[in-house]
PDB file of C-alpha atoms and ligand atoms in Angstrom:
ATOM      1  CA  UNK A   1       0.074  -0.038  -0.129  1.00 96.00           C
ATOM      2  CA  UNK A   2       0.982   3.455  -0.969  1.00 98.00           C
ATOM      3  CA  UNK A   3       0.834   5.746   2.173  1.00 98.00           C
ATOM      4  CA  UNK A   4       1.256   9.434   2.686  1.00 98.00           C
ATOM      5  CA  UNK A   5       2.171  11.405   5.530  1.00 98.00           C
ATOM      6  CA  UNK A   6       1.833  15.472   5.877  1.00 98.00           C
ATOM      7  CA  UNK A   7       4.300  17.434   7.233  1.00 98.00           C
ATOM      8  CA  UNK A   8       3.154  20.381   9.741  1.00 97.00           C
ATOM      9  CA  UNK A   9       1.664  19.310  12.572  1.00 98.00           C
ATOM     10  CA  UNK A  10       1.656  15.776  11.580  1.00 98.00           C
ATOM     11  CA  UNK A  11       5.429  14.318  11.696  1.00 98.00           C
ATOM     12  CA  UNK A  12       7.063  18.220  12.141  1.00 97.00           C
ATOM     13  CA  UNK A  13       5.749  20.513  14.963  1.00 97.00           C
ATOM     14  CA  UNK A  14       4.891  23.975  13.495  1.00 96.00           C
ATOM     15  CA  UNK A  15       1.683  25.558  15.100  1.00 96.00           C
ATOM     16  CA  UNK A  16       1.352  22.669  17.636  1.00 96.00           C
ATOM     17  CA  UNK A  17       4.175  21.287  20.288  1.00 95.00           C
ATOM     18  CA  UNK A  18       4.611  17.525  20.604  1.00 97.00           C
ATOM     19  CA  UNK A  19       7.700  15.172  21.841  1.00 97.00           C
ATOM     20  CA  UNK A  20      10.311  14.879  19.065  1.00 97.00           C
ATOM     21  CA  UNK A  21      12.804  12.167  18.160  1.00 97.00           C
ATOM     22  CA  UNK A  22      16.354  12.724  19.631  1.00 96.00           C
ATOM     23  CA  UNK A  23      18.907  14.262  17.170  1.00 96.00           C
ATOM     24  CA  UNK A  24      22.360  13.651  16.576  1.00 95.00           C
ATOM     25  CA  UNK A  25      25.387  16.341  16.093  1.00 96.00           C
ATOM     26  CA  UNK A  26      25.605  15.621  12.294  1.00 94.00           C
ATOM     27  CA  UNK A  27      21.306  16.526  12.467  1.00 95.00           C
ATOM     28  CA  UNK A  28      22.092  19.529  14.555  1.00 96.00           C
ATOM     29  CA  UNK A  29      24.664  20.762  12.726  1.00 96.00           C
ATOM     30  CA  UNK A  30      22.866  20.749   9.607  1.00 94.00           C
ATOM     31  CA  UNK A  31      19.978  22.189  11.006  1.00 95.00           C
ATOM     32  CA  UNK A  32      17.784  19.372  10.069  1.00 96.00           C
ATOM     33  CA  UNK A  33      14.129  19.776  11.130  1.00 96.00           C
ATOM     34  CA  UNK A  34      13.324  17.636  14.215  1.00 97.00           C
ATOM     35  CA  UNK A  35      10.269  14.889  13.249  1.00 98.00           C
ATOM     36  CA  UNK A  36       7.819  13.709  15.585  1.00 98.00           C
ATOM     37  CA  UNK A  37       8.767  11.009  18.487  1.00 98.00           C
ATOM     38  CA  UNK A  38       7.829   7.610  17.252  1.00 98.00           C
ATOM     39  CA  UNK A  39       8.082   8.517  13.413  1.00 98.00           C
ATOM     40  CA  UNK A  40      11.527   6.555  12.575  1.00 97.00           C
ATOM     41  CA  UNK A  41       9.956   3.420  14.489  1.00 97.00           C
ATOM     42  CA  UNK A  42       6.978   3.893  12.400  1.00 98.00           C
ATOM     43  CA  UNK A  43       8.432   4.534   9.168  1.00 97.00           C
ATOM     44  CA  UNK A  44      10.907   1.921   9.674  1.00 96.00           C
ATOM     45  CA  UNK A  45       7.874  -0.797  10.545  1.00 96.00           C
ATOM     46  CA  UNK A  46       5.842   0.362   7.477  1.00 96.00           C
ATOM     47  CA  UNK A  47       8.379   0.021   5.008  1.00 96.00           C
ATOM     48  CA  UNK A  48       9.629  -3.463   6.592  1.00 95.00           C
ATOM     49  CA  UNK A  49       6.082  -4.398   6.216  1.00 95.00           C
ATOM     50  CA  UNK A  50       6.725  -3.415   2.053  1.00 96.00           C
ATOM     51  CA  UNK A  51       4.496  -0.302   2.369  1.00 97.00           C
ATOM     52  CA  UNK A  52       5.472   2.449   0.233  1.00 98.00           C
ATOM     53  CA  UNK A  53       6.057   5.625   1.727  1.00 98.00           C
ATOM     54  CA  UNK A  54       5.464   9.176   0.243  1.00 98.00           C
ATOM     55  CA  UNK A  55       5.546  12.686   2.330  1.00 98.00           C
ATOM     56  CA  UNK A  56       3.056  15.094   1.053  1.00 97.00           C
ATOM     57  CA  UNK A  57       2.898  18.578   2.130  1.00 96.00           C
ATOM     58  CA  UNK A  58       1.103  21.839   1.432  1.00 93.00           C
ATOM     59  CA  UNK A  59       4.389  23.566   2.221  1.00 94.00           C
ATOM     60  CA  UNK A  60       7.208  24.736  -0.437  1.00 93.00           C
ATOM     61  CA  UNK A  61      10.060  22.719   1.032  1.00 94.00           C
ATOM     62  CA  UNK A  62      12.638  21.481  -1.509  1.00 94.00           C
ATOM     63  CA  UNK A  63      12.724  17.746  -2.299  1.00 95.00           C
ATOM     64  CA  UNK A  64      16.641  17.849  -1.724  1.00 94.00           C
ATOM     65  CA  UNK A  65      15.993  19.364   1.741  1.00 94.00           C
ATOM     66  CA  UNK A  66      13.262  16.705   2.880  1.00 95.00           C
ATOM     67  CA  UNK A  67      14.762  13.708   1.147  1.00 94.00           C
ATOM     68  CA  UNK A  68      18.193  14.556   2.788  1.00 94.00           C
ATOM     69  CA  UNK A  69      16.048  14.934   6.368  1.00 96.00           C
ATOM     70  CA  UNK A  70      14.543  11.658   6.016  1.00 96.00           C
ATOM     71  CA  UNK A  71      17.531   9.906   4.945  1.00 95.00           C
ATOM     72  CA  UNK A  72      19.575  11.160   7.801  1.00 95.00           C
ATOM     73  CA  UNK A  73      17.125  10.110  10.038  1.00 96.00           C
ATOM     74  CA  UNK A  74      17.295   6.414   8.594  1.00 94.00           C
ATOM     75  CA  UNK A  75      14.299   6.414   6.899  1.00 91.00           C
ATOM     76  CA  UNK A  76      14.448   7.057   3.264  1.00 84.00           C
ATOM     77  CA  UNK A  77      11.215   8.232   1.459  1.00 95.00           C
ATOM     78  CA  UNK A  78       9.754   6.966  -1.557  1.00 97.00           C
ATOM     79  CA  UNK A  79       8.340  10.166  -3.066  1.00 96.00           C
ATOM     80  CA  UNK A  80       8.291  14.118  -1.978  1.00 97.00           C
ATOM     81  CA  UNK A  81       5.223  15.853  -3.168  1.00 96.00           C
ATOM     82  CA  UNK A  82       5.204  19.639  -2.074  1.00 93.00           C
ATOM     83  CA  UNK A  83       2.890  22.362  -3.107  1.00 92.00           C
ATOM     84  CA  UNK A  84       4.200  23.114  -6.214  1.00 92.00           C
ATOM     85  CA  UNK A  85       4.182  19.392  -7.463  1.00 92.00           C
ATOM     86  CA  UNK A  86       0.756  19.331  -6.258  1.00 91.00           C
ATOM     87  CA  UNK A  87      -0.515  22.535  -8.430  1.00 89.00           C
ATOM     88  CA  UNK A  88       1.134  21.006 -11.561  1.00 89.00           C
ATOM     89  CA  UNK A  89      -0.611  17.755 -10.923  1.00 87.00           C
ATOM     90  CA  UNK A  90      -3.693  19.309 -10.163  1.00 85.00           C
ATOM     91  CA  UNK A  91      -4.044  21.180 -13.101  1.00 83.00           C
ATOM     92  CA  UNK A  92      -4.646  17.809 -14.858  1.00 76.00           C
ATOM     93  CA  UNK A  93      -7.395  16.901 -12.639  1.00 71.00           C
ATOM     94  CA  UNK A  94      -8.958  20.232 -12.465  1.00 70.00           C
ATOM     95  CA  UNK A  95      -9.721  19.923  -8.692  1.00 70.00           C
ATOM     96  CA  UNK A  96      -9.745  22.424  -6.101  1.00 77.00           C
ATOM     97  CA  UNK A  97      -9.128  20.262  -2.914  1.00 85.00           C
ATOM     98  CA  UNK A  98      -6.033  21.194  -0.658  1.00 89.00           C
ATOM     99  CA  UNK A  99      -4.469  17.501  -0.959  1.00 93.00           C
ATOM    100  CA  UNK A 100      -5.675  15.061  -3.644  1.00 93.00           C
ATOM    101  CA  UNK A 101      -3.980  11.707  -2.733  1.00 95.00           C
ATOM    102  CA  UNK A 102      -5.352   9.552  -5.722  1.00 94.00           C
ATOM    103  CA  UNK A 103      -3.703  12.052  -8.426  1.00 92.00           C
ATOM    104  CA  UNK A 104      -0.151  10.289  -6.756  1.00 95.00           C
ATOM    105  CA  UNK A 105      -1.301   6.844  -6.453  1.00 97.00           C
ATOM    106  CA  UNK A 106      -1.571   7.558  -2.711  1.00 98.00           C
ATOM    107  CA  UNK A 107      -3.613   4.689  -0.975  1.00 98.00           C
ATOM    108  CA  UNK A 108      -4.375   6.335   2.196  1.00 98.00           C
ATOM    109  CA  UNK A 109      -3.106   9.906   3.592  1.00 98.00           C
ATOM    110  CA  UNK A 110      -2.245  10.549   7.121  1.00 98.00           C
ATOM    111  CA  UNK A 111      -2.874  14.171   8.423  1.00 98.00           C
ATOM    112  CA  UNK A 112      -3.568  16.415  11.516  1.00 98.00           C
ATOM    113  CA  UNK A 113      -6.456  18.604   9.600  1.00 97.00           C
ATOM    114  CA  UNK A 114      -9.947  17.345   9.827  1.00 96.00           C
ATOM    115  CA  UNK A 115     -10.558  19.446   6.342  1.00 95.00           C
ATOM    116  CA  UNK A 116      -8.332  16.753   5.020  1.00 96.00           C
ATOM    117  CA  UNK A 117     -10.794  14.033   5.984  1.00 97.00           C
ATOM    118  CA  UNK A 118     -13.814  15.816   4.716  1.00 96.00           C
ATOM    119  CA  UNK A 119     -12.279  16.496   1.652  1.00 95.00           C
ATOM    120  CA  UNK A 120     -11.573  12.456   1.307  1.00 96.00           C
ATOM    121  CA  UNK A 121     -15.086  12.077   2.428  1.00 96.00           C
ATOM    122  CA  UNK A 122     -16.228  14.391  -0.710  1.00 94.00           C
ATOM    123  CA  UNK A 123     -13.772  13.506  -3.119  1.00 93.00           C
ATOM    124  CA  UNK A 124     -13.579   9.995  -2.224  1.00 95.00           C
ATOM    125  CA  UNK A 125      -9.954   9.066  -0.844  1.00 96.00           C
ATOM    126  CA  UNK A 126      -8.954   7.369   2.196  1.00 98.00           C
ATOM    127  CA  UNK A 127      -7.535   9.893   4.941  1.00 98.00           C
ATOM    128  CA  UNK A 128      -6.158   8.550   8.946  1.00 98.00           C
ATOM    129  CA  UNK A 129      -6.414  11.629  10.879  1.00 98.00           C
ATOM    130  CA  UNK A 130      -4.155  12.469  13.881  1.00 98.00           C
ATOM    131  CA  UNK A 131      -4.212  14.841  16.612  1.00 97.00           C
ATOM    132  CA  UNK A 132      -1.388  16.477  17.486  1.00 95.00           C
ATOM    133  CA  UNK A 133      -2.041  15.462  21.168  1.00 95.00           C
ATOM    134  CA  UNK A 134      -2.281  11.638  20.415  1.00 97.00           C
ATOM    135  CA  UNK A 135       0.960  10.449  22.134  1.00 95.00           C
ATOM    136  CA  UNK A 136      -0.174   6.809  20.929  1.00 97.00           C
ATOM    137  CA  UNK A 137      -0.349   8.238  17.122  1.00 98.00           C
ATOM    138  CA  UNK A 138       1.989   5.673  15.780  1.00 98.00           C
ATOM    139  CA  UNK A 139      -0.757   3.007  16.862  1.00 98.00           C
ATOM    140  CA  UNK A 140      -3.440   4.901  15.975  1.00 98.00           C
ATOM    141  CA  UNK A 141      -1.895   4.618  12.049  1.00 98.00           C
ATOM    142  CA  UNK A 142      -1.303   0.993  12.269  1.00 97.00           C
ATOM    143  CA  UNK A 143      -4.859   0.523  13.578  1.00 96.00           C
ATOM    144  CA  UNK A 144      -6.206   2.614  11.059  1.00 96.00           C
ATOM    145  CA  UNK A 145      -4.667   0.839   8.387  1.00 92.00           C
ATOM    146  CA  UNK A 146      -5.956  -2.618   9.714  1.00 88.00           C
ATOM    147  CA  UNK A 147      -2.245  -3.755  10.345  1.00 81.00           C
TER     148      UNK A 147
HETATM  149 MG1  LIG B 201      -0.842  19.778   8.755  1.00 87.91          MG
END
């Protein structure tokens, strides 16, 4: 299954605060963004179960930077989709949703925003919404995936 993760307030603290993974000297030196506690374990687990992992963000972070970020955490991701990629792709689909995972072959998208869940219900794509306060969020993802 191809599963995508939002960044801001899902895997990376932005307007919300949640515990983050430890950073080694190299991550600190390079100014790599902190990721949510549990991210490394969850993504490794999903990979080992044969899933494909994408990052899908409405930010304009660069592909190079995000691929490097996840590589340095030891969890290479399969594809990165930012707002620019989304805009280009969605022109073809004439779609006005903030995110449209089916355009990228994504089976389920993990996000913090209830609005994305509503879009999913409206446009027929599967979402898993994680509360930034959910300290057991990795279990929530696995359970919602039926794993
Ligand atoms: Mg978000």
